[in-house]
mmCIF file of C-alpha atoms and ligand atoms in Angstrom:
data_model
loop_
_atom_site.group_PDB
_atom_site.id
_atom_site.type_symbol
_atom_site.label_atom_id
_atom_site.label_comp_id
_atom_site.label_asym_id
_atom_site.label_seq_id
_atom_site.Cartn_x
_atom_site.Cartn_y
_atom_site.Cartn_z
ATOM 1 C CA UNK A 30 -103.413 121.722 9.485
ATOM 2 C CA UNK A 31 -104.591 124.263 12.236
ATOM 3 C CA UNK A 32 -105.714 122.168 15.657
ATOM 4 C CA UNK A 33 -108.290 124.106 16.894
ATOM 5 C CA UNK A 34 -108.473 121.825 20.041
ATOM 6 C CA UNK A 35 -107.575 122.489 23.446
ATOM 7 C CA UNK A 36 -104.820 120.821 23.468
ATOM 8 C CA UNK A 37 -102.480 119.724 21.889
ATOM 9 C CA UNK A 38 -101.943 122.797 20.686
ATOM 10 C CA UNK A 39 -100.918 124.538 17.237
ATOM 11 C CA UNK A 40 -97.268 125.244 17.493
ATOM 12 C CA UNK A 41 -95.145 127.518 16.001
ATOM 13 C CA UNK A 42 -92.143 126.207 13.698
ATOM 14 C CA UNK A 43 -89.603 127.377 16.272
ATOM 15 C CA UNK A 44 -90.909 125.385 19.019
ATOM 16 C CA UNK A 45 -91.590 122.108 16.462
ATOM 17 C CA UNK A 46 -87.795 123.026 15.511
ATOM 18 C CA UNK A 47 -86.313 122.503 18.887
ATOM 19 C CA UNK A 48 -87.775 119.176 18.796
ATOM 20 C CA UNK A 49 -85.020 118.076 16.305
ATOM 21 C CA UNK A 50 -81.918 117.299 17.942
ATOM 22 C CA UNK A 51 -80.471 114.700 20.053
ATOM 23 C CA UNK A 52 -79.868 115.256 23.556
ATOM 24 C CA UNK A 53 -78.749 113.449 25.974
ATOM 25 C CA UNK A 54 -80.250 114.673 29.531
ATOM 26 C CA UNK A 55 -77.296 114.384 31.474
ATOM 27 C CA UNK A 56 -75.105 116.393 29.788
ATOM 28 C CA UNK A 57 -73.787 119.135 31.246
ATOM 29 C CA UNK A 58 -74.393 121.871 28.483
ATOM 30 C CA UNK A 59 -78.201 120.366 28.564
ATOM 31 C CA UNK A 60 -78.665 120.376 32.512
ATOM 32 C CA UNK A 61 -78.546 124.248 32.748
ATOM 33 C CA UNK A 62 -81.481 124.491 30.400
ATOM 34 C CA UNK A 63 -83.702 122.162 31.939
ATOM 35 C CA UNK A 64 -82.895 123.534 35.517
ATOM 36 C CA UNK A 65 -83.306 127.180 34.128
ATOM 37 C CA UNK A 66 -87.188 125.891 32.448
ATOM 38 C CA UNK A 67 -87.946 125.148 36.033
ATOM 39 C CA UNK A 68 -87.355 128.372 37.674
ATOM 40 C CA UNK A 69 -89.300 130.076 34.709
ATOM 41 C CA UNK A 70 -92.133 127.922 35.306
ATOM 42 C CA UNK A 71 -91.660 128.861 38.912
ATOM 43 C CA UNK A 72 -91.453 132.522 38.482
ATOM 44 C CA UNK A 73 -94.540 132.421 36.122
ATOM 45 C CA UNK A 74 -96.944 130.714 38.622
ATOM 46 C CA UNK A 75 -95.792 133.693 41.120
ATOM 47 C CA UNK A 76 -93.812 131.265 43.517
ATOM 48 C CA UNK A 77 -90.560 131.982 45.169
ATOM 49 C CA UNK A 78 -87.699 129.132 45.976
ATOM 50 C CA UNK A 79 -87.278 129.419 49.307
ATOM 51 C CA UNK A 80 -91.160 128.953 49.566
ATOM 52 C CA UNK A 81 -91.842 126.799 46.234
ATOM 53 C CA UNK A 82 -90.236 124.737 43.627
ATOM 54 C CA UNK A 83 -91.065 123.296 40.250
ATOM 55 C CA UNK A 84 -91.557 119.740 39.948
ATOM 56 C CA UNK A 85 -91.730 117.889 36.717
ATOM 57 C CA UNK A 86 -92.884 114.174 36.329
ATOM 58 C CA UNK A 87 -92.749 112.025 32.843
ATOM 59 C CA UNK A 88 -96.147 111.888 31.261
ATOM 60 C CA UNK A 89 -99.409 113.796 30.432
ATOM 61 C CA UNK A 90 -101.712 115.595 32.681
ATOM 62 C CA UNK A 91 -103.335 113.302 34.153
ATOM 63 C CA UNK A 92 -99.830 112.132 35.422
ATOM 64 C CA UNK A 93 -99.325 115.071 37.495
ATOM 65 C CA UNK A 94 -102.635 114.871 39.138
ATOM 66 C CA UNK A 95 -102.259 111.744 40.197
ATOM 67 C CA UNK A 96 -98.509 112.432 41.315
ATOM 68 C CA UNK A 97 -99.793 115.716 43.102
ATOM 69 C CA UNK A 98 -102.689 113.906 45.104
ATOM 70 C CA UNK A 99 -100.584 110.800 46.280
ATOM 71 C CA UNK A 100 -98.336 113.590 47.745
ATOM 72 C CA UNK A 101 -100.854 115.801 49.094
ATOM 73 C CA UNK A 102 -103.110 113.292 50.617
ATOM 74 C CA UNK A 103 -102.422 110.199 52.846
ATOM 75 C CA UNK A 104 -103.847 107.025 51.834
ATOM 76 C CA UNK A 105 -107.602 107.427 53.305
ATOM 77 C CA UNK A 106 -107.711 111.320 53.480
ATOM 78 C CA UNK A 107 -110.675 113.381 51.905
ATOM 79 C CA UNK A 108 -110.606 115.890 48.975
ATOM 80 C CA UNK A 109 -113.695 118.429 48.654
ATOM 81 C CA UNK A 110 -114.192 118.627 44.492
ATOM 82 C CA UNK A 111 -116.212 120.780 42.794
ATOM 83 C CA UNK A 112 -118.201 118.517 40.106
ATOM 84 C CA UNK A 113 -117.744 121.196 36.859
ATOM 85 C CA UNK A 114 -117.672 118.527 34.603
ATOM 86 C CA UNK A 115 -115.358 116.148 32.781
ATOM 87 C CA UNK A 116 -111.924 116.838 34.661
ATOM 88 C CA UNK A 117 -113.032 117.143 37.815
ATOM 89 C CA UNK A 118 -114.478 113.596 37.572
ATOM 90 C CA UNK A 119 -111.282 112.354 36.598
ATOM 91 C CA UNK A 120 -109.156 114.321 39.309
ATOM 92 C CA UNK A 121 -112.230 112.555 41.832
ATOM 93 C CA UNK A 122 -111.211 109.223 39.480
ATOM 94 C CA UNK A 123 -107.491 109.495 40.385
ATOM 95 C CA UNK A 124 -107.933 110.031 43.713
ATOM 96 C CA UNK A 125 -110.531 106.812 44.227
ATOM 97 C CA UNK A 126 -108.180 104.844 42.549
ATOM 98 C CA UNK A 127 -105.019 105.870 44.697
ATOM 99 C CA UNK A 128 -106.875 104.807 47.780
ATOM 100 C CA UNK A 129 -108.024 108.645 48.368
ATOM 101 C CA UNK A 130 -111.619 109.643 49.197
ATOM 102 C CA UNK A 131 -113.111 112.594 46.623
ATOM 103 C CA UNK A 132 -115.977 114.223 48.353
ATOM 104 C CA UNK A 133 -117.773 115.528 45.355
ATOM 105 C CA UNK A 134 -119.674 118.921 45.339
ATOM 106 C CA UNK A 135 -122.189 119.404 42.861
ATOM 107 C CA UNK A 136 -122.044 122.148 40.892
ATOM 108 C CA UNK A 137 -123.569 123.601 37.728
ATOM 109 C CA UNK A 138 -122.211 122.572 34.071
ATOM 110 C CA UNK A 139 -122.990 126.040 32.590
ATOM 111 C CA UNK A 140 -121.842 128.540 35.154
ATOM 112 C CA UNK A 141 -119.223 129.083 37.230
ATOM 113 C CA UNK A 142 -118.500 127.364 40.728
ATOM 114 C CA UNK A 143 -120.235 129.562 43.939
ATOM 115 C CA UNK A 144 -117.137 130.275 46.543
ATOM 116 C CA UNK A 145 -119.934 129.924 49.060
ATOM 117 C CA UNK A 146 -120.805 126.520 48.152
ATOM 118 C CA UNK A 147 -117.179 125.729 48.480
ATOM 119 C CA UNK A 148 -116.877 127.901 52.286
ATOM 120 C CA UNK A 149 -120.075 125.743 53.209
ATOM 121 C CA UNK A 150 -119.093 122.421 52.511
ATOM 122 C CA UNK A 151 -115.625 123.131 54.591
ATOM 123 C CA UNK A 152 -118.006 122.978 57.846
ATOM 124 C CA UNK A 153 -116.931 119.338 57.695
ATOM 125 C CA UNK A 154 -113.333 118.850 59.526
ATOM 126 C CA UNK A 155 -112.965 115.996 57.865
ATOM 127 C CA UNK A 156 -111.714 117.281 54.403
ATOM 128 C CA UNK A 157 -108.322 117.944 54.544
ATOM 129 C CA UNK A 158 -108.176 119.476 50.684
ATOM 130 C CA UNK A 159 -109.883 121.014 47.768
ATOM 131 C CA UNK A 160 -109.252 120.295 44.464
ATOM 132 C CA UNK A 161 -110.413 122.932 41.983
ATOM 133 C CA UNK A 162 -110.366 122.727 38.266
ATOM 134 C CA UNK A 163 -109.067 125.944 37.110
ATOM 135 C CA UNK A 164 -110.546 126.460 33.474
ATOM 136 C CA UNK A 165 -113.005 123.456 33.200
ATOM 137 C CA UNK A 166 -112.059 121.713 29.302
ATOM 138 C CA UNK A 167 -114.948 120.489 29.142
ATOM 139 C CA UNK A 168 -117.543 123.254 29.397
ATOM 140 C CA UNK A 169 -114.976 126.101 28.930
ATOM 141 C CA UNK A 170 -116.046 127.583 31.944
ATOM 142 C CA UNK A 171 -113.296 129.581 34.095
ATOM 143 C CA UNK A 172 -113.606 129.228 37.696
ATOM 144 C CA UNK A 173 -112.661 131.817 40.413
ATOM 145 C CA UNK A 174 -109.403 130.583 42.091
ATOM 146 C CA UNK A 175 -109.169 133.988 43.645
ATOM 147 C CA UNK A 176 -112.097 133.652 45.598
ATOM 148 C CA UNK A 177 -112.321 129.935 45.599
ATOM 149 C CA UNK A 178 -108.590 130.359 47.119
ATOM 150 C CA UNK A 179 -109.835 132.795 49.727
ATOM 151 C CA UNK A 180 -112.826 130.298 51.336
ATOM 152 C CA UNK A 181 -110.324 127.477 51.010
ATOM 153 C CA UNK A 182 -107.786 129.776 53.221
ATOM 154 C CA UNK A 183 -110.469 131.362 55.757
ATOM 155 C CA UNK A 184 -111.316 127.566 56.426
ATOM 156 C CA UNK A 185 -107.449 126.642 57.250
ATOM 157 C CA UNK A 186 -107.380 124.384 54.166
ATOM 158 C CA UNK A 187 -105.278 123.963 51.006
ATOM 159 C CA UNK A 188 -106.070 123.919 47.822
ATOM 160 C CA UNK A 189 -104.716 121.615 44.355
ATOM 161 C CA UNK A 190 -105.376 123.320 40.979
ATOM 162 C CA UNK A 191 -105.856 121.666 38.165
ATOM 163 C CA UNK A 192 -104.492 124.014 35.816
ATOM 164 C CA UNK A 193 -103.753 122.238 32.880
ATOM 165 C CA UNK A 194 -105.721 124.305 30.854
ATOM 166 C CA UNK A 195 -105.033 127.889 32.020
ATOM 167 C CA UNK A 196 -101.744 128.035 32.684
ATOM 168 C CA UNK A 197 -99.687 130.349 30.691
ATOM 169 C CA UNK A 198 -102.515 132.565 29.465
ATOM 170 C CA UNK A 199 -105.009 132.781 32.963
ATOM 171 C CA UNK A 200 -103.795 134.315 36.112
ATOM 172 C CA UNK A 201 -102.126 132.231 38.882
ATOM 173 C CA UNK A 202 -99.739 133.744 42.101
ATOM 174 C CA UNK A 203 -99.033 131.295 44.564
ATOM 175 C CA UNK A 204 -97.318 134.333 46.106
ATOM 176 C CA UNK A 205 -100.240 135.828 46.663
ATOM 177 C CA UNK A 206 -102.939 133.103 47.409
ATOM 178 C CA UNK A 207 -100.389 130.328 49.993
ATOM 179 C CA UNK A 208 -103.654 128.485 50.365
ATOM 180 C CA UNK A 209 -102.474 126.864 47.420
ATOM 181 C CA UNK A 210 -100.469 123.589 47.696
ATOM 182 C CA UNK A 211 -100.054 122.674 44.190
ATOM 183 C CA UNK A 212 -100.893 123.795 40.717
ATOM 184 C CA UNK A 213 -100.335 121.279 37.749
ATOM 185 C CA UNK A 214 -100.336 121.622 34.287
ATOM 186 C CA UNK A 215 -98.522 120.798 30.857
ATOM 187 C CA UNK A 216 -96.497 122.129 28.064
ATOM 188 C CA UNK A 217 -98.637 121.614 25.524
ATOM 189 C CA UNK A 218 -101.930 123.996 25.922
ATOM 190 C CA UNK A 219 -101.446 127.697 27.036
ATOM 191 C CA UNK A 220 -97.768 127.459 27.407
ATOM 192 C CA UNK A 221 -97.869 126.399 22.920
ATOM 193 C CA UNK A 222 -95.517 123.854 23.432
ATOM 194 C CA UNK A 223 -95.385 119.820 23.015
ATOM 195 C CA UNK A 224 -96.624 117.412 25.055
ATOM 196 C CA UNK A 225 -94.469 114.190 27.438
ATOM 197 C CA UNK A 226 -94.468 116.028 30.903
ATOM 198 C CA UNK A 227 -96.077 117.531 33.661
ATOM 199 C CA UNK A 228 -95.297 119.778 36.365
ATOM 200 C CA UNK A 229 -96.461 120.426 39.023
ATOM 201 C CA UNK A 230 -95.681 123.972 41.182
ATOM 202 C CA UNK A 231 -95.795 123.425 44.955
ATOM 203 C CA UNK A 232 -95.396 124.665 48.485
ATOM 204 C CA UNK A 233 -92.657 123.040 50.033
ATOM 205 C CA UNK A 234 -94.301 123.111 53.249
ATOM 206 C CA UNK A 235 -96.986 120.728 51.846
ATOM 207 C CA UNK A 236 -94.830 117.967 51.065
ATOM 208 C CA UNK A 237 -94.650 115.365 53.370
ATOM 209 C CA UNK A 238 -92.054 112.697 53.963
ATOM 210 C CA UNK A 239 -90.706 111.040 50.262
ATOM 211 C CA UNK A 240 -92.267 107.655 50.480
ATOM 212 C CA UNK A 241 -96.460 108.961 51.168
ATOM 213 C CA UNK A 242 -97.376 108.569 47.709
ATOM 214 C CA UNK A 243 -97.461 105.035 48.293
ATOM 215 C CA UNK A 244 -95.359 104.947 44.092
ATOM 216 C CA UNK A 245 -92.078 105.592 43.425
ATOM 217 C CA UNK A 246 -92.742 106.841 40.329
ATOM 218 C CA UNK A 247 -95.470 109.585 41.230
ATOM 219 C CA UNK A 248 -94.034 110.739 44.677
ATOM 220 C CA UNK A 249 -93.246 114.533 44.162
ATOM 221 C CA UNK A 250 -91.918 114.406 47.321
ATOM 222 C CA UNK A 251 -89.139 112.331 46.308
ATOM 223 C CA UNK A 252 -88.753 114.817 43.033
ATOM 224 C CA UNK A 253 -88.177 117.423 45.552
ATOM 225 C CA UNK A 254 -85.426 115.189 47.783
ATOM 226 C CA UNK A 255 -83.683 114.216 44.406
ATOM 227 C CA UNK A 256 -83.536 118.026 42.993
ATOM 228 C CA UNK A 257 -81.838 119.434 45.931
ATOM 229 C CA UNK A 258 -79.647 116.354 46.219
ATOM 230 C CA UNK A 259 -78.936 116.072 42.356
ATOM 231 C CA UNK A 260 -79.148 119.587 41.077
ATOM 232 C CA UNK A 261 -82.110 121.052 39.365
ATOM 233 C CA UNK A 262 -81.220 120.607 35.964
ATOM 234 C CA UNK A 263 -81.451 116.380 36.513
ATOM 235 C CA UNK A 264 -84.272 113.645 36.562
ATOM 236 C CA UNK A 265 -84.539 110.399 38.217
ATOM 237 C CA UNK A 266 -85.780 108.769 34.942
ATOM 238 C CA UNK A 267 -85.022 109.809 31.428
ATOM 239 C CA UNK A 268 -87.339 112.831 30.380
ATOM 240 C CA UNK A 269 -89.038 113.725 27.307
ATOM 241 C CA UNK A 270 -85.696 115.382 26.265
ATOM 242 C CA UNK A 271 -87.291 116.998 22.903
ATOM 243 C CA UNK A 272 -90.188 118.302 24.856
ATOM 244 C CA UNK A 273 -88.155 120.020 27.560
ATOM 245 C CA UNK A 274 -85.715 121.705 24.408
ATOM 246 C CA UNK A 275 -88.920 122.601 22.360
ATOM 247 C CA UNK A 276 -90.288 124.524 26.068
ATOM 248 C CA UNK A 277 -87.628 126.566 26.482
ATOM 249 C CA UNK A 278 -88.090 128.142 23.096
ATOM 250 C CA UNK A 279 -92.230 128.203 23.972
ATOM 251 C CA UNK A 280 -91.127 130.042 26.795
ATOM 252 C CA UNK A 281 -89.474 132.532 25.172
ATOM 253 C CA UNK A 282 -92.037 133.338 23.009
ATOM 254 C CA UNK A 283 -94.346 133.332 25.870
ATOM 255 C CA UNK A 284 -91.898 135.928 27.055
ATOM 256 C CA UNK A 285 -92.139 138.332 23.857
ATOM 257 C CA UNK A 286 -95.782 138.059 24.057
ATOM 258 C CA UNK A 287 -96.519 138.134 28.005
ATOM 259 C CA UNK A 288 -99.051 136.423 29.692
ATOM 260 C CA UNK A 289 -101.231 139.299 29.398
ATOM 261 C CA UNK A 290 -100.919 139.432 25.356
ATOM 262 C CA UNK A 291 -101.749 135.941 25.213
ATOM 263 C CA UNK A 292 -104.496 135.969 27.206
ATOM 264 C CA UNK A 293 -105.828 138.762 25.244
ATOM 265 C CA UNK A 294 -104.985 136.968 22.079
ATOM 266 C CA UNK A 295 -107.441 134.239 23.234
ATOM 267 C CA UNK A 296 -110.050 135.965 24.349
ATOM 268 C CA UNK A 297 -110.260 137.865 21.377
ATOM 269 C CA UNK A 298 -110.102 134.628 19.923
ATOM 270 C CA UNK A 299 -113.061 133.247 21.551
ATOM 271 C CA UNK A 300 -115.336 136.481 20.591
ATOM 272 C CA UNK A 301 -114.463 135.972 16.634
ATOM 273 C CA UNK A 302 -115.446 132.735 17.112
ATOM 274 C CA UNK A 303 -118.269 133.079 18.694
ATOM 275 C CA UNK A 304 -119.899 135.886 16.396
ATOM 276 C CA UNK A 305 -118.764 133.818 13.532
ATOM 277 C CA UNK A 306 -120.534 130.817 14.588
ATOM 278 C CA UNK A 307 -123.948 133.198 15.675
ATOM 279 C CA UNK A 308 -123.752 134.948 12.427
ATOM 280 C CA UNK A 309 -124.277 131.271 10.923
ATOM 281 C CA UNK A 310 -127.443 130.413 13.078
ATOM 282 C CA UNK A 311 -125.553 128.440 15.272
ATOM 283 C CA UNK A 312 -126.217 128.930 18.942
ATOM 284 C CA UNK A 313 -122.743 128.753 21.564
ATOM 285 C CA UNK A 314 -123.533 126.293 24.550
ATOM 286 C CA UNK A 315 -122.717 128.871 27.604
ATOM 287 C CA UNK A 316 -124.240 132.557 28.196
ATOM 288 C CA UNK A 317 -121.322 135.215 27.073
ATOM 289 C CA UNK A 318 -120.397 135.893 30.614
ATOM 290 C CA UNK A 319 -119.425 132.526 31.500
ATOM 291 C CA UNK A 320 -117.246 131.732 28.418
ATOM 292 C CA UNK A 321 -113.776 131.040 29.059
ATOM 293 C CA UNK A 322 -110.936 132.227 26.597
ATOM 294 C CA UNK A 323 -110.075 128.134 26.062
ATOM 295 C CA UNK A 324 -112.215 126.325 24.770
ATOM 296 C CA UNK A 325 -116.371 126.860 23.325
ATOM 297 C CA UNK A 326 -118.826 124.158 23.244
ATOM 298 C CA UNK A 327 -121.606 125.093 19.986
ATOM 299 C CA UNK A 328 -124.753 123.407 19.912
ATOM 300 C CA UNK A 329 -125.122 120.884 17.466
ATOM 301 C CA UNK A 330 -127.763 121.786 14.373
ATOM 302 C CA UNK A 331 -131.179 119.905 14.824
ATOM 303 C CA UNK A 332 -131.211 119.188 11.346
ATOM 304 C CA UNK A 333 -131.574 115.325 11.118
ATOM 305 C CA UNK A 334 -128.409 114.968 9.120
ATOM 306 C CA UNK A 335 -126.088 116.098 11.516
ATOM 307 C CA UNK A 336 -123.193 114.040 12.224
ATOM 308 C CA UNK A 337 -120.386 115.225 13.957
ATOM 309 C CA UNK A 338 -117.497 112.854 12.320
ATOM 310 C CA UNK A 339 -118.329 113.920 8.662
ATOM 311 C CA UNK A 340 -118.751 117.484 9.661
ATOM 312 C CA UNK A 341 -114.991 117.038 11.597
ATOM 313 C CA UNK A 342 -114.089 115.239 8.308
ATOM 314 C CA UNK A 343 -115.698 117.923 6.162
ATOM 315 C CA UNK A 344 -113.576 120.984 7.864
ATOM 316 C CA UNK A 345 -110.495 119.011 7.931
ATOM 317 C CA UNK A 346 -110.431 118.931 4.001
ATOM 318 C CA UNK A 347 -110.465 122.604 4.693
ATOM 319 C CA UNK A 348 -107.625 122.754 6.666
ATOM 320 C CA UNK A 349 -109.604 122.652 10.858
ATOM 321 C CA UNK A 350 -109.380 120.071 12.862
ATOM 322 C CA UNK A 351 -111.728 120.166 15.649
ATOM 323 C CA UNK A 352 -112.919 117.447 18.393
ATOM 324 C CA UNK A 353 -114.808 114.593 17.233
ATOM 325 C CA UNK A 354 -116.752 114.170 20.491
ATOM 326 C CA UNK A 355 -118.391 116.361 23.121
ATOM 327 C CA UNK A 356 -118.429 116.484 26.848
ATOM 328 C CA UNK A 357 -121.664 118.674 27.479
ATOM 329 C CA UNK A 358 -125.018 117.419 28.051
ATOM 330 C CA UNK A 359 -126.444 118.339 24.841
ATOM 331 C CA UNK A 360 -124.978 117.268 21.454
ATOM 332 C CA UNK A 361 -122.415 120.156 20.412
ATOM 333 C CA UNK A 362 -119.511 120.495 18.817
ATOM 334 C CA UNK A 363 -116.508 121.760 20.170
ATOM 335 C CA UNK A 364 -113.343 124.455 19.414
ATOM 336 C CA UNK A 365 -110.441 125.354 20.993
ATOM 337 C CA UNK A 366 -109.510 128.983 20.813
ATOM 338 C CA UNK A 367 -105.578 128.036 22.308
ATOM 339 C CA UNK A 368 -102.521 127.857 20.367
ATOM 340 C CA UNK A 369 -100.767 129.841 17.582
ATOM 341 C CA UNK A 370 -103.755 131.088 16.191
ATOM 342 C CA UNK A 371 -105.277 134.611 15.782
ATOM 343 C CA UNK A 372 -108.628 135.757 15.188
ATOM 344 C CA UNK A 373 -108.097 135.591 11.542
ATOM 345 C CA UNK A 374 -108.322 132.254 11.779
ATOM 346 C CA UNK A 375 -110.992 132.424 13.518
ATOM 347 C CA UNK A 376 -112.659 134.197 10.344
ATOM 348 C CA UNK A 377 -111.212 131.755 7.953
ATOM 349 C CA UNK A 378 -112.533 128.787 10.693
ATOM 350 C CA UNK A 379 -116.324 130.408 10.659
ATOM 351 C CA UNK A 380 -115.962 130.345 6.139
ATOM 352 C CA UNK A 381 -114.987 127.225 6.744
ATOM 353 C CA UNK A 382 -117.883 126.258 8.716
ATOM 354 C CA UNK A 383 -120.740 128.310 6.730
ATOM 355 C CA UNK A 384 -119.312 126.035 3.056
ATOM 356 C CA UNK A 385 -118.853 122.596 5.324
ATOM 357 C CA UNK A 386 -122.961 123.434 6.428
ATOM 358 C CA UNK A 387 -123.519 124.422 3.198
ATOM 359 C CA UNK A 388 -122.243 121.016 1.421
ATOM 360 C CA UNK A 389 -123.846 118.798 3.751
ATOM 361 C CA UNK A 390 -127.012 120.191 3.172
ATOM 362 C CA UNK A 391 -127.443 121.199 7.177
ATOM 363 C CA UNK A 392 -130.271 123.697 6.930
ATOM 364 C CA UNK A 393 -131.928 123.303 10.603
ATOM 365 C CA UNK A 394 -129.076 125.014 12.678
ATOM 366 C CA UNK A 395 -130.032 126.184 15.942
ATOM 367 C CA UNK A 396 -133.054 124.906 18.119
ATOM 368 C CA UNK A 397 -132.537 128.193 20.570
HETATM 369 C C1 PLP B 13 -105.921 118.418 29.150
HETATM 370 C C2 PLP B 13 -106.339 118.467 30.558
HETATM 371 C C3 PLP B 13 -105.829 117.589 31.536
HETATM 372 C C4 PLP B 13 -104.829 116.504 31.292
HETATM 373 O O1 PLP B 13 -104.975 115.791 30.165
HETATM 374 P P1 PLP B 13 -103.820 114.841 29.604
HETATM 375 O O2 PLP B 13 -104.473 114.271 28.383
HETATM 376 O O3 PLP B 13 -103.523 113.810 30.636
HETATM 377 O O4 PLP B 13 -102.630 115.706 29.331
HETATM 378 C C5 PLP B 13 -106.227 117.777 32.833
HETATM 379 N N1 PLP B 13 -107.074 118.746 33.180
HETATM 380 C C6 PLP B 13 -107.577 119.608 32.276
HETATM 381 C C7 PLP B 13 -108.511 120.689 32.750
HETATM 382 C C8 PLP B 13 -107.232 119.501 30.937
HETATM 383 O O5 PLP B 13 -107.723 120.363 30.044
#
């Protein structure tokens, strides 16, 4: 079965391989491995020790958001969002919750976030961070960090990425942009690896005192205290030891290919998929220009016997699995172009589409 979601991702048998041993995550042949994963990470995201380190917590995405804004923010403090759809609702969700105040900023579902908007809004002293979703899942739009990053820094701000998404294939150099507090993001999307952990890539100088997250559990700060103490290669709690073995083989692939490759691999990708669906009558959500290489969002048929779970159900007996739901305004149906797939299967996803159409009798296609 090919997952053409965004996330978790297709895997290659390597990585899946990886998964089947047992470790035990103190061990001493194991602990060089995990610490060596960590300055990888690093050294991908463009951070340096003595300025940054890599900080993994147990758990999913949504983990190491909520880890990274207990440890950027004090109770009370205010975070500027950008409201680009379903993520950046839950990042403003996570920090309600954790006794943080989101200041959202509205912003459009189908194009990309204004850096002015962002510059304007930081008139008000009282927001002490922005939190910017990097490659928005659920439009598949890709925002500007660079730019984004620049307003945040000419305003004497920092900035938390949400780059969950992006990482591994989009750019990010924490080097470069040191308005940037923290980036998060997981194994298993652009980095084609499995899910159980997040990590989160920070400035050291942003961490405050171990203890501010107000949890034991999600205090990065204490991460940081109990690496240097500890050694890199160790965890306070037992980590998804499979997950961390099957990374270091995604990461050499990652290697082989380079960023670059795999971000062209996507993108191309995205195009096949994209002139596949056209070439079928059906009409993509978002202009061209404003497509992101992760994910596309295809407007559901008008014929009156749509339904999205039998036409899921329908490709799956082909060999696709796609989302069952949508997060855009309109009914659509989504596809993620992530993973260990090519634009061949892009082809054999857009047959696959055409004969599924075909045998549910789905003749009205496109309203546009
Ligand atoms: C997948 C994703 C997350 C985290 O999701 P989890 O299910 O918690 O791993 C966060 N942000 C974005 C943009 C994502 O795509």
């Amino acid at each position: 079965m090919k997952l053409l979601i965004p996330g978790p991702v297709t895997t290659h048998p390597d990585v899946r391989a990886a998964m089947a041993v047992d470790i035990a995550p103190w061990d001493n042949e194991v602990r060089p491995v995990f610490a060596r994963i960590r300055t990888r990470l690093l050294a991908l995201g463009g951070g340096v020790p003595a300025t940054h380190a890599a900080l993994p917590i147990q758990g999913s995405g949504h983990f190491g958001m909520e880890a990274a804004l207990r440890s950027l923010l004090r109770p009370g403090e205010r975070i500027l969002i950008p409201m680009t759809g379903a993520y950046a609702d839950r990042m403003a969700r996570l920090a309600r919750a954790a006794g943080r105040e989101p200041v959202p900023l509205a912003a459009s579902p189908t194009e990309p976030v204004d850096p002015e908007t962002v510059r304007a809004a930081l008139a008000d002293p009282s927001i002490a961070l922005v939190g910017l979703v990097q490659s928005e899942t659920s439009s598949g739009i890709v925002n500007d960090l660079v730019a984004i990053g620049a307003a945040v820094r000419d305003a004497g701000r920092r900035l938390l990425v949400d780059a969950v998404s992006a990482f591994g294939a989009l750019p990010l150099d924490l080097g470069a942009q040191p308005e940037i507090a923290a980036a998060v993001f997981t194994p298993n999307k652009c980095l084609e690896g499995m899910p159980g952990i997040a990590v989160a890539l920070v400035r050291r100088d942003a961490m405050p005192a171990p203890g501010t997250a107000g949890s034991w559990c999600f205090d990065l700060a204490d991460v940081l205290e109990h690496s240097e103490k500890r050694g890199w290669g160790t965890f306070r709690f037992t980590p998804p030891v499979q997950t961390l073995n099957a990374l270091a083989v995604a990461l050499d692939r990652l290697d082989a290919e380079g960023r670059v490759g795999r971000l062209a691999r996507y993108t191309a990708n995205a195009a096949t998929l994209r002139a596949g669906m056209q070439a079928l009558g059906l009409r993509p959500i978002l202009d061209a220009r404003h497509q992101g290489p992760i994910v596309s969002n295809i407007a559901a048929p008008t014929d009156a016997g749509w339904d999205l779970q039998r036409f899921v159900d329908a490709l799956k007996r082909r060999g696709y699995l796609i989302s069952n739901f949508y997060d855009t305004e309109t009914p659509s149906f989504r596809v993620g172009t992530i993973g260990v797939l090519d634009r061949s299967d892009f082809e054999g996803f857009a047959a696959a589409v055409g004969e599924t159409l075909a045998e549910l009798g789905i003749g009205r296609r496109s309203a546009a």
